[in-house]
Coordinates of N, CA and C in Angstrom, one line a residue:
X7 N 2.9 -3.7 -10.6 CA 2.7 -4.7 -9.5 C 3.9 -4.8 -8.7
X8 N 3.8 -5.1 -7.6 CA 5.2 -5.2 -6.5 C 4.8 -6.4 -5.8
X9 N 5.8 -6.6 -4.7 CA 5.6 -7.6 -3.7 C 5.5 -7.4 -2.2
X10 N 5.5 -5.9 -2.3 CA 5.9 -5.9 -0.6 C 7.0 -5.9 0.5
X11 N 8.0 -6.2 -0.6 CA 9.3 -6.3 0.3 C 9.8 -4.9 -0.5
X12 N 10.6 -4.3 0.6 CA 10.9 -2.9 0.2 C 12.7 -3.0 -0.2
X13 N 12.7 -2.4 -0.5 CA 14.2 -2.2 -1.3 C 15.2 -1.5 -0.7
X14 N 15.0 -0.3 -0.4 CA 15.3 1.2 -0.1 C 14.9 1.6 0.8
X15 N 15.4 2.4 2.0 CA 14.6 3.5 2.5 C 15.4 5.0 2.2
X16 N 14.6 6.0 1.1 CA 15.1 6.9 0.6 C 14.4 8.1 1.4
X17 N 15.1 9.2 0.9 CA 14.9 10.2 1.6 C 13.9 11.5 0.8
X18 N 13.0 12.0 1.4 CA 12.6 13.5 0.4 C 13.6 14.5 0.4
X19 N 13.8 14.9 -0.7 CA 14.9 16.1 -1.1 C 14.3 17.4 -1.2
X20 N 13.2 17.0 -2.4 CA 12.6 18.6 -2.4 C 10.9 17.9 -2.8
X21 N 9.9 19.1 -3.0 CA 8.6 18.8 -3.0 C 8.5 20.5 -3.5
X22 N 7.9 20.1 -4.8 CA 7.2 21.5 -6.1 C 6.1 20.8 -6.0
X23 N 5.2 22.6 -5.7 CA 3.7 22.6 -6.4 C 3.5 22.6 -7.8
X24 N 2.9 21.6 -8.6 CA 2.5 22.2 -9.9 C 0.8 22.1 -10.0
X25 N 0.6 22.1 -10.9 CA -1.2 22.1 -11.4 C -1.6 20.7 -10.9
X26 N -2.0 20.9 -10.1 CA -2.9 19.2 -10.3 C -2.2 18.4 -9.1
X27 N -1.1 19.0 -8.4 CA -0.6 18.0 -7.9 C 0.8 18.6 -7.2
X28 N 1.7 17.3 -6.8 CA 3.1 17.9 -6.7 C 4.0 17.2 -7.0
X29 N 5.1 17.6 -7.4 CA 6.2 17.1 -7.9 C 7.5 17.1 -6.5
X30 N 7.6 15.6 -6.5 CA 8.7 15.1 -5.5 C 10.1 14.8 -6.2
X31 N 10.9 15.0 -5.4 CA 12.7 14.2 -5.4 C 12.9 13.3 -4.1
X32 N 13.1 12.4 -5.0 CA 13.5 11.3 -3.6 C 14.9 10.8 -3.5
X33 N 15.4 11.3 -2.8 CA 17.4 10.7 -2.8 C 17.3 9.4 -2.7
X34 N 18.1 8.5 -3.5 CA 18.3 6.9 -3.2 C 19.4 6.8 -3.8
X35 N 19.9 5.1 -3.9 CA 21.1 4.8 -4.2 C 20.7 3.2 -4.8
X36 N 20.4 2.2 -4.0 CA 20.1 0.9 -4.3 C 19.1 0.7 -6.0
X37 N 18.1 1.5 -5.8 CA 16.9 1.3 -6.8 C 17.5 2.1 -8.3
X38 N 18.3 3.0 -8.0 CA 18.8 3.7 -9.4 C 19.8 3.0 -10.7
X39 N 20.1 1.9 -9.7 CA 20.9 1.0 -10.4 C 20.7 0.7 -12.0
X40 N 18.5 0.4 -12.0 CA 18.4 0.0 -13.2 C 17.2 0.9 -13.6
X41 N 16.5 1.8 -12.6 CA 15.9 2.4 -12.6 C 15.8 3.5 -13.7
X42 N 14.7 3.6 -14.7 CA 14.3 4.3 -16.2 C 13.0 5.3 -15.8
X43 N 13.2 6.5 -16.6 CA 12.4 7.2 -17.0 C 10.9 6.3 -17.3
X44 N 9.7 7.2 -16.8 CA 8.7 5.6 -16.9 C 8.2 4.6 -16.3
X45 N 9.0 4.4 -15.5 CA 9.2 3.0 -14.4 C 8.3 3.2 -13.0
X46 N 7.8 1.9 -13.0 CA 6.6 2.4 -12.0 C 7.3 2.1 -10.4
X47 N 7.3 2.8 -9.8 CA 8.0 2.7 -8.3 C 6.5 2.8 -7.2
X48 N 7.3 2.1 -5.8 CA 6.2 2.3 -5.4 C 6.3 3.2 -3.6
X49 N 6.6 4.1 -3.4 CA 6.4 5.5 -2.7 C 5.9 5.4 -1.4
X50 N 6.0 4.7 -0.2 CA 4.9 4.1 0.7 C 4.2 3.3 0.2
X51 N 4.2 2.7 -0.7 CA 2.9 1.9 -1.1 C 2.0 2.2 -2.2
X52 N 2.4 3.8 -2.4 CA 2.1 4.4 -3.4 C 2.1 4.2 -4.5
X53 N 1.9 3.6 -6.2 CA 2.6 3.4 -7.6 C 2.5 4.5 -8.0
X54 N 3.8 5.4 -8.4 CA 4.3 6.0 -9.1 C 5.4 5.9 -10.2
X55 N 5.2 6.9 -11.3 CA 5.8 7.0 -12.0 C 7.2 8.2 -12.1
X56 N 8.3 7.6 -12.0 CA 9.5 8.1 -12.5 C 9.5 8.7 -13.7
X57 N 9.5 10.0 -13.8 CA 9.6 11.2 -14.4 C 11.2 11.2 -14.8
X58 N 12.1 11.3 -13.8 CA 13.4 11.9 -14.7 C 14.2 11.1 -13.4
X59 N 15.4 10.7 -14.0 CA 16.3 9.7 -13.1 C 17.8 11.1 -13.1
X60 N 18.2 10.9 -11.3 CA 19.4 11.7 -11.7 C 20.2 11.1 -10.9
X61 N 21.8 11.3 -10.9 CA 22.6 10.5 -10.0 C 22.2 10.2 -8.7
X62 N 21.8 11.3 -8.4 CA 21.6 10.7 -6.2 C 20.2 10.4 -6.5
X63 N 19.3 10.6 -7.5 CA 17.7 9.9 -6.8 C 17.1 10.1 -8.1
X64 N 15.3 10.2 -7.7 CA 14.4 10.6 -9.4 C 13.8 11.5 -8.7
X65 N 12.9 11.3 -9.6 CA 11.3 12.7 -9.4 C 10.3 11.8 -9.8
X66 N 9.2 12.0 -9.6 CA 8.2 11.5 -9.5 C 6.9 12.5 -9.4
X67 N 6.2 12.2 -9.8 CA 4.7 13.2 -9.7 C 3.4 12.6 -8.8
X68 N 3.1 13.4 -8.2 CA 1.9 12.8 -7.3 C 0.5 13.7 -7.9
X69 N -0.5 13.1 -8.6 CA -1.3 13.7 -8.6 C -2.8 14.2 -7.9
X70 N -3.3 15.1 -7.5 CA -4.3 15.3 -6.3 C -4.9 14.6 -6.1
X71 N -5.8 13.4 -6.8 CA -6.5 12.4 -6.1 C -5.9 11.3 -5.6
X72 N -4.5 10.7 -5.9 CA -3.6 10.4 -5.0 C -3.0 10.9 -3.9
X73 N -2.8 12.3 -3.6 CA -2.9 13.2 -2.4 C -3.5 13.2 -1.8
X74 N -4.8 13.1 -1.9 CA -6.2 12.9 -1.3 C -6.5 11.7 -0.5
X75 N -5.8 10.5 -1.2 CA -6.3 9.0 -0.3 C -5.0 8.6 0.5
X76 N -4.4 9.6 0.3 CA -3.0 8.7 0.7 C -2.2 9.6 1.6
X77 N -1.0 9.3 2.5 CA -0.6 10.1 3.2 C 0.9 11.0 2.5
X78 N 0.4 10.8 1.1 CA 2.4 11.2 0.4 C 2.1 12.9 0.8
X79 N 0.3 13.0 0.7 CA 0.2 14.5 1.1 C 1.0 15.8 2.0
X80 N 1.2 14.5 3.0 CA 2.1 15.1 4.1 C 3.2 15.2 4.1
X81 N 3.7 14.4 2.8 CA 5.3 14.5 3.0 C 6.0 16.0 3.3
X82 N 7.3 15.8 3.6 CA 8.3 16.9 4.0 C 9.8 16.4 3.8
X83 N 10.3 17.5 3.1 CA 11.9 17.5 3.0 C 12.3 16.6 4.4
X84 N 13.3 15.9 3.6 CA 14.2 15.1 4.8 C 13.3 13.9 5.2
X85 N 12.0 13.4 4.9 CA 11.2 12.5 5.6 C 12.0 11.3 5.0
X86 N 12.0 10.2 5.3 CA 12.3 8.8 5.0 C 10.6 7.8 4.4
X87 N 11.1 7.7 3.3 CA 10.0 7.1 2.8 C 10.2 5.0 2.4
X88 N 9.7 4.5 2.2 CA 9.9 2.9 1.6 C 9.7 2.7 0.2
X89 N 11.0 2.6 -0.8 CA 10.8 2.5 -2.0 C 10.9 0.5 -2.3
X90 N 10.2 0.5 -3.6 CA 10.3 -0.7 -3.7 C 9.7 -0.7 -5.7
X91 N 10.9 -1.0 -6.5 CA 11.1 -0.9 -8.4 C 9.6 -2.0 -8.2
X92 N 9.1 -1.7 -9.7 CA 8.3 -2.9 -10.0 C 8.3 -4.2 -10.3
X93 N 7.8 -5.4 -10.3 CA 8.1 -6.5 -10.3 C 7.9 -6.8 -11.5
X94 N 9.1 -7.6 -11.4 CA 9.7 -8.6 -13.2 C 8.9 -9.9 -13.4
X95 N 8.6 -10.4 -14.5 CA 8.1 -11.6 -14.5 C 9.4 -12.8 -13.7
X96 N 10.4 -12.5 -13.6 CA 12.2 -13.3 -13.6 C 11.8 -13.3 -11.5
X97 N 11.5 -12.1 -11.4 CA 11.5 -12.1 -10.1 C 11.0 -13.0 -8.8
X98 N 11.4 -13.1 -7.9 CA 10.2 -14.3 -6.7 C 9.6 -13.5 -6.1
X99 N 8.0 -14.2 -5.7 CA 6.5 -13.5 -5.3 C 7.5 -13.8 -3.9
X100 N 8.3 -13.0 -2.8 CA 8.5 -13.2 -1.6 C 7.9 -12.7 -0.7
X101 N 6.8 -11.4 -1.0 CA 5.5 -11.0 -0.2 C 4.0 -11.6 -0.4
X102 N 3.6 -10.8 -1.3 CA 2.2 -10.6 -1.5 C 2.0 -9.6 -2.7
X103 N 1.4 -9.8 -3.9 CA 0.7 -9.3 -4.4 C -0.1 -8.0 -4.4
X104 N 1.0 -6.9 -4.9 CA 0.4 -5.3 -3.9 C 0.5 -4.7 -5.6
X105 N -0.7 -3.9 -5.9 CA -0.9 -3.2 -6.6 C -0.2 -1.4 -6.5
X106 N -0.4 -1.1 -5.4 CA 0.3 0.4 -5.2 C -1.2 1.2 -5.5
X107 N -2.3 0.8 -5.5 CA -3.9 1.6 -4.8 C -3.9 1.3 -3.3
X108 N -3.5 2.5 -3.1 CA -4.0 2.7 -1.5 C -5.4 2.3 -1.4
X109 N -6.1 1.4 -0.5 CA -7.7 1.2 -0.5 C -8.2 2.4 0.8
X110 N -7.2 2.8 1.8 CA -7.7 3.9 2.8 C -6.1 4.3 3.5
X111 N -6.2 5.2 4.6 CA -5.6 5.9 5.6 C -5.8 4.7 6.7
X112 N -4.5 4.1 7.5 CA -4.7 4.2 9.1 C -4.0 4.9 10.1
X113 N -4.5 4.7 11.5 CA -3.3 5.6 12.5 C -3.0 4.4 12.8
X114 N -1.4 4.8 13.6 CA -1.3 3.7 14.6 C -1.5 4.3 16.1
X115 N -2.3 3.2 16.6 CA -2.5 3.5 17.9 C -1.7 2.7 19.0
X116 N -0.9 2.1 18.6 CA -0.3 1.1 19.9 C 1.4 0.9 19.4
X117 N 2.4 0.9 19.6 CA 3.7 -0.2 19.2 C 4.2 -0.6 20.7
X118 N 4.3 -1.8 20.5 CA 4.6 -3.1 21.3 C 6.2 -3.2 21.1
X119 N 7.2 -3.3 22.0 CA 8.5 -4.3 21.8 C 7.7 -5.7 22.6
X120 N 7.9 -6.9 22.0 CA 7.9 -7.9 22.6 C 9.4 -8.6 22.3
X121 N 10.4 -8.7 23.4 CA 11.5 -9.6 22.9 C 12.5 -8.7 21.5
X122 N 12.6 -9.1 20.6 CA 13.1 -9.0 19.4 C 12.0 -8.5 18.4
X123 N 11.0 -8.8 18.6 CA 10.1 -8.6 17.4 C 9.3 -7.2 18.3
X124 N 8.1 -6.6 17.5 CA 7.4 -5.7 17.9 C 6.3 -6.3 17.4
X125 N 5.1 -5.5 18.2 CA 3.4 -5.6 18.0 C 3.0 -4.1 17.6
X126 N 2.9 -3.9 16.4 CA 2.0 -2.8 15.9 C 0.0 -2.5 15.7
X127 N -0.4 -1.8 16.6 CA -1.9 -1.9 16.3 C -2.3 -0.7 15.9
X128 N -2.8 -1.0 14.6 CA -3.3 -0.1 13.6 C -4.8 0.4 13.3
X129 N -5.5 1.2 14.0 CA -6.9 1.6 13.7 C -7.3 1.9 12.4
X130 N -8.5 0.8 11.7 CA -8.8 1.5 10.0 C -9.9 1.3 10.0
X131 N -10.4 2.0 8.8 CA -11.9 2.4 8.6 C -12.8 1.4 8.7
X132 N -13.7 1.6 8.8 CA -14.8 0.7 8.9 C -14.8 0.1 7.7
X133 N -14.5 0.9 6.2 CA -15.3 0.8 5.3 C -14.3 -0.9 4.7
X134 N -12.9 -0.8 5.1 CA -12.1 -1.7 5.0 C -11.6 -2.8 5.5
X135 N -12.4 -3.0 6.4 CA -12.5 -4.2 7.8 C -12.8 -5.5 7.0
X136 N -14.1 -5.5 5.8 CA -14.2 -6.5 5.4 C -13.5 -7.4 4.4
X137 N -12.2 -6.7 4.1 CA -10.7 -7.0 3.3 C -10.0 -7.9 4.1
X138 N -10.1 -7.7 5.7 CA -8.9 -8.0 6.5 C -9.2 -9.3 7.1
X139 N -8.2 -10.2 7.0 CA -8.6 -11.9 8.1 C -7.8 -12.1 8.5
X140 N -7.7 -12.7 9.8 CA -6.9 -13.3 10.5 C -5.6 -14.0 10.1
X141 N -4.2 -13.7 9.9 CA -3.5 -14.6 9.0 C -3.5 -14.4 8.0
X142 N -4.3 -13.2 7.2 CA -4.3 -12.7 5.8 C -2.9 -12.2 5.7
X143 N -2.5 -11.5 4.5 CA -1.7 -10.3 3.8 C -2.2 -9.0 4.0
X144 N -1.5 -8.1 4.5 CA -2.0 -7.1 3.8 C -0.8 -5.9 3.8
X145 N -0.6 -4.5 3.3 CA 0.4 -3.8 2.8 C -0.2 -2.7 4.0
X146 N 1.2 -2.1 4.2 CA 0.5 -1.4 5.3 C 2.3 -0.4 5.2
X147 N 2.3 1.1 4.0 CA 3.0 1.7 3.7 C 4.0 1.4 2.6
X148 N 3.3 -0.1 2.1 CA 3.5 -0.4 1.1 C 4.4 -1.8 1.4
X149 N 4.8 -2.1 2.6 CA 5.5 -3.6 3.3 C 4.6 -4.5 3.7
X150 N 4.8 -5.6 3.0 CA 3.7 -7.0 3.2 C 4.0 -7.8 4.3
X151 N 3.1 -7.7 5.1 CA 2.8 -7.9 6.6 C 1.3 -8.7 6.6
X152 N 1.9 -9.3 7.8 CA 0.3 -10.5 8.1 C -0.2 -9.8 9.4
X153 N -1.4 -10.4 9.2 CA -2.5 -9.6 10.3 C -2.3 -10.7 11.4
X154 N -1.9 -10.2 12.4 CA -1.7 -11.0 14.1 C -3.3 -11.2 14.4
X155 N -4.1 -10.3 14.3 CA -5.1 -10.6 15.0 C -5.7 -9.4 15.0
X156 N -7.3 -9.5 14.8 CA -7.9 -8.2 15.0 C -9.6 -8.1 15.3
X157 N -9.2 -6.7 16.3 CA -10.2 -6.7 17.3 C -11.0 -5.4 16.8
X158 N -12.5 -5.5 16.7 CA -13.2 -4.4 16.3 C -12.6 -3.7 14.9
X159 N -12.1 -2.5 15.1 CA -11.3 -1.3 13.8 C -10.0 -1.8 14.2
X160 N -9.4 -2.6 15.0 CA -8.6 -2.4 14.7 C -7.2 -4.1 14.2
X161 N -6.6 -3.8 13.8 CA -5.3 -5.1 13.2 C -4.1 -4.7 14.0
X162 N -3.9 -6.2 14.4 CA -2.3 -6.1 15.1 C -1.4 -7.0 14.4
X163 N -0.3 -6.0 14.5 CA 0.9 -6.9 13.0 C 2.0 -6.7 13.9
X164 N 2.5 -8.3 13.7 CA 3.6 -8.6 14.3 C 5.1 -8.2 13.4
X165 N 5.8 -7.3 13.8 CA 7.2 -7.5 12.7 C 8.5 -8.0 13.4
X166 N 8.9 -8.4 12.7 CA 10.3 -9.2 13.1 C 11.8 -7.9 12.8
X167 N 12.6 -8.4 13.5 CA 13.5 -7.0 13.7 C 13.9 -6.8 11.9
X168 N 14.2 -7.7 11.3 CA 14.9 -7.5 9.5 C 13.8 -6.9 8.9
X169 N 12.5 -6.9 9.4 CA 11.8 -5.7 8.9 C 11.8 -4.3 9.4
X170 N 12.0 -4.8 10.8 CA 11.8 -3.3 11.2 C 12.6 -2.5 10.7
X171 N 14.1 -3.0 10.9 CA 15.3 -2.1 10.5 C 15.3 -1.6 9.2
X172 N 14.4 -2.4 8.3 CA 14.8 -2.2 6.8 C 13.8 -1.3 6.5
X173 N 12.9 -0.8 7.0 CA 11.9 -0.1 6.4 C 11.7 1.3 7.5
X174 N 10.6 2.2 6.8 CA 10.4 3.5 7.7 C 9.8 2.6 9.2
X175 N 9.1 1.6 9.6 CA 8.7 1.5 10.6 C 9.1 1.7 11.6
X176 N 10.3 1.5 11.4 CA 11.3 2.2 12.7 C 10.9 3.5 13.3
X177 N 10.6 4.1 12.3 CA 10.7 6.0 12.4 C 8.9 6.4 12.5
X178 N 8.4 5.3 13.2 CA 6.9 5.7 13.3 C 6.4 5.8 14.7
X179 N 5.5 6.7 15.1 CA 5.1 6.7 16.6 C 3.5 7.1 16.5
X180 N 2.8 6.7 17.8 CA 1.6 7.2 17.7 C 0.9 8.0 16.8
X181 N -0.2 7.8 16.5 CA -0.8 8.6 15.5 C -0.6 9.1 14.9
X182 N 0.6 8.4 14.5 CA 1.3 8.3 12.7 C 0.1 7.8 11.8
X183 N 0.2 8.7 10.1 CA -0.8 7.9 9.1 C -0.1 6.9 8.6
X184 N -0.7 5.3 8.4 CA 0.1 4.8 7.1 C -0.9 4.6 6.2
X185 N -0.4 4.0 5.0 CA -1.3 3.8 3.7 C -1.3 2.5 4.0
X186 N -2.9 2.0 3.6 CA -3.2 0.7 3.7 C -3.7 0.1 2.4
X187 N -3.1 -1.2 1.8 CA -3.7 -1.7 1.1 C -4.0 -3.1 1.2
X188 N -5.4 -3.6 1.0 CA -5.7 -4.9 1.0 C -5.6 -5.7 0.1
X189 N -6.0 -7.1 0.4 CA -5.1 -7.8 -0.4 C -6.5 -8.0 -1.5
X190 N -5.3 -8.2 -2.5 CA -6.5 -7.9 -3.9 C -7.2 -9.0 -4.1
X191 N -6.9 -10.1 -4.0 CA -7.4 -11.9 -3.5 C -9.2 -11.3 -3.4
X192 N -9.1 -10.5 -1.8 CA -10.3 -10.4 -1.2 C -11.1 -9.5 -2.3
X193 N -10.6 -8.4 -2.8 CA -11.1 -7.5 -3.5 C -12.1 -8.5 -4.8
X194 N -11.3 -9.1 -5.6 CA -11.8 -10.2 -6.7 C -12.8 -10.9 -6.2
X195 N -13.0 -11.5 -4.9 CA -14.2 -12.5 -4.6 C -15.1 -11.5 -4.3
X196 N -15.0 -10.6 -3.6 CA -16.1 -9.6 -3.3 C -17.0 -9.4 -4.8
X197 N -16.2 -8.8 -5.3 CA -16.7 -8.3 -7.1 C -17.0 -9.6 -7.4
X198 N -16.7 -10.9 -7.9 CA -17.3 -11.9 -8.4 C -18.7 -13.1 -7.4
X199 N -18.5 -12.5 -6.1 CA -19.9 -12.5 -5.2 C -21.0 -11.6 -5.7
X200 N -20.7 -10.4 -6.2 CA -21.7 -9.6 -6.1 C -22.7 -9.6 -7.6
X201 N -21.6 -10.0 -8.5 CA -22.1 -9.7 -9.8 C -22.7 -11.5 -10.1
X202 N -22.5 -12.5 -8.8 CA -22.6 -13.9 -9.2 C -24.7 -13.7 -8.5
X203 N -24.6 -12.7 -7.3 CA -25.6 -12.7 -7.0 C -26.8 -11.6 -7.7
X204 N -26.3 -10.6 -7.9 CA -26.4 -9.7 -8.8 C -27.3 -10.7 -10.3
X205 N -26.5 -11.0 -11.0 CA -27.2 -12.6 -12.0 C -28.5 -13.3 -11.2
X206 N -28.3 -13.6 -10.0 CA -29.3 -15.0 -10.0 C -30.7 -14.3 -9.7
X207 N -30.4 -12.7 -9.3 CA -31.9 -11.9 -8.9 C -32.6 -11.5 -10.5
X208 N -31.7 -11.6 -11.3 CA -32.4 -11.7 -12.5 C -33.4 -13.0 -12.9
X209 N -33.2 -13.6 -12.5 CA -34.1 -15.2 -13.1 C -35.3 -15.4 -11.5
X210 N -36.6 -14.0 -11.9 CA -37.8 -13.7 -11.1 C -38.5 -14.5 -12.5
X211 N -39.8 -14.8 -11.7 CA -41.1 -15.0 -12.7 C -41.5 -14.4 -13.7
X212 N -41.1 -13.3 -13.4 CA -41.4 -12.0 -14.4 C -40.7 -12.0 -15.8
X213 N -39.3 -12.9 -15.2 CA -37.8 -12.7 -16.5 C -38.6 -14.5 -17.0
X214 N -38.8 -15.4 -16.5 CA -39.7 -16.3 -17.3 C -40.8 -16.4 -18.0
X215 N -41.7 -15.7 -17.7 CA -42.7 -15.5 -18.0 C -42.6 -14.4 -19.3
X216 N -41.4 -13.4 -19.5 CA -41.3 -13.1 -20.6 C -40.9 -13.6 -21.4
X217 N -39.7 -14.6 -21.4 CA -39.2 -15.8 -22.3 C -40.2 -17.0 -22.5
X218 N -41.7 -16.7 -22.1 CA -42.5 -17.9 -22.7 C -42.7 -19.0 -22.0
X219 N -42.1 -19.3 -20.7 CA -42.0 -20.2 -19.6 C -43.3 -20.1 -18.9

């Protein structure tokens, strides 16, 4: 589990094909501090697991159905990615509640300077529209950002400059992919709507009339 707030912005070093997948190096400095063999990190927004820790960074494994929903597919030597260690029970919730399951892909189709801050608009699937509210949470490359406002497919997120600077968002332009994840809040009520209504279609005449009613 994480929060959203990013830690690091590290760098790719190298990227190995193996079976199933690929094997990354990511150069860092901040996160290695306490960082263990094991440890779940999170990659863009990605949860991965720390494979082997070495002075300038770790390794990590990405495996192909993670490549598949997410954009780490693309990565390349030298790219700047947003790392962020797992969260401690000692720690403060200062984002949002982010698992590291990508739920889809978005592009961005718009960046705004207004003033000091920027306006980012993000086009996403249809299939993930019903996750998103006005003034919600949501992770968006793995940094906990609130939705400004959103029209049709698409969400507009306002960042303030101590985000911008601190994370890859700086280093994004048009029809860039990010990884999107919603907030799990929504995910829970969905699943406990369905399986609450799912129950009540059970109790027909037919389910009485067999119990004797």
């Amino acid at each position: 589990m994480f929060t959203g707030l990013i830690e690091e912005i590290g760098t790719i070093k190298q990227i190995l094909s193996i079976a199933g997948g690929k094997r990354i190096k990511i150069n860092c400095k901040k996160i290695l501090s306490d960082l263990q063999r094991d440890d779940s990190i999170a990659v863009n927004g990605v949860c991965l697991t720390c494979t082997k820790v070495e002075s300038d960074g770790f390794w990590c494994d990405a495996v192909g159905a993670t490549l598949d929903k997410t954009t780490l597919n693309n990565l390349q030597p030298n790219q700047k990615v947003n790392l962020e260690s797992s969260l401690k029970l000692s720690d403060k919730l200062g984002g949002h509640l982010v698992q590291g399951h990508v739920n889809a892909i978005g592009i961005i189709s718009n960046i705004v300077k207004l003033g000091e801050n920027y306006s980012i608009e993000i086009t996403i699937p249809d299939e993930i529209k019903k996750y998103v509210v006005n003034e919600g949470s949501i992770a968006i490359d793995g940094i906990s950002l609130t939705i400004a406002n959103i029209i049709n497919q698409k969400i507009f997120i306002s960042v303030i400059p101590l985000t911008w600077n601190s994370t890859i968002l700086k280093e994004k332009h048009l029809n860039d992919s990010v990884n999107i994840e919603t907030d799990i809040i929504a995910k829970y009520v969905e699943n406990l709507l369905f399986h609450r209504t799912e129950n009540k279609n059970k109790f027909t005449d037919e389910w009485f009339y067999k119990l004797g009613y």
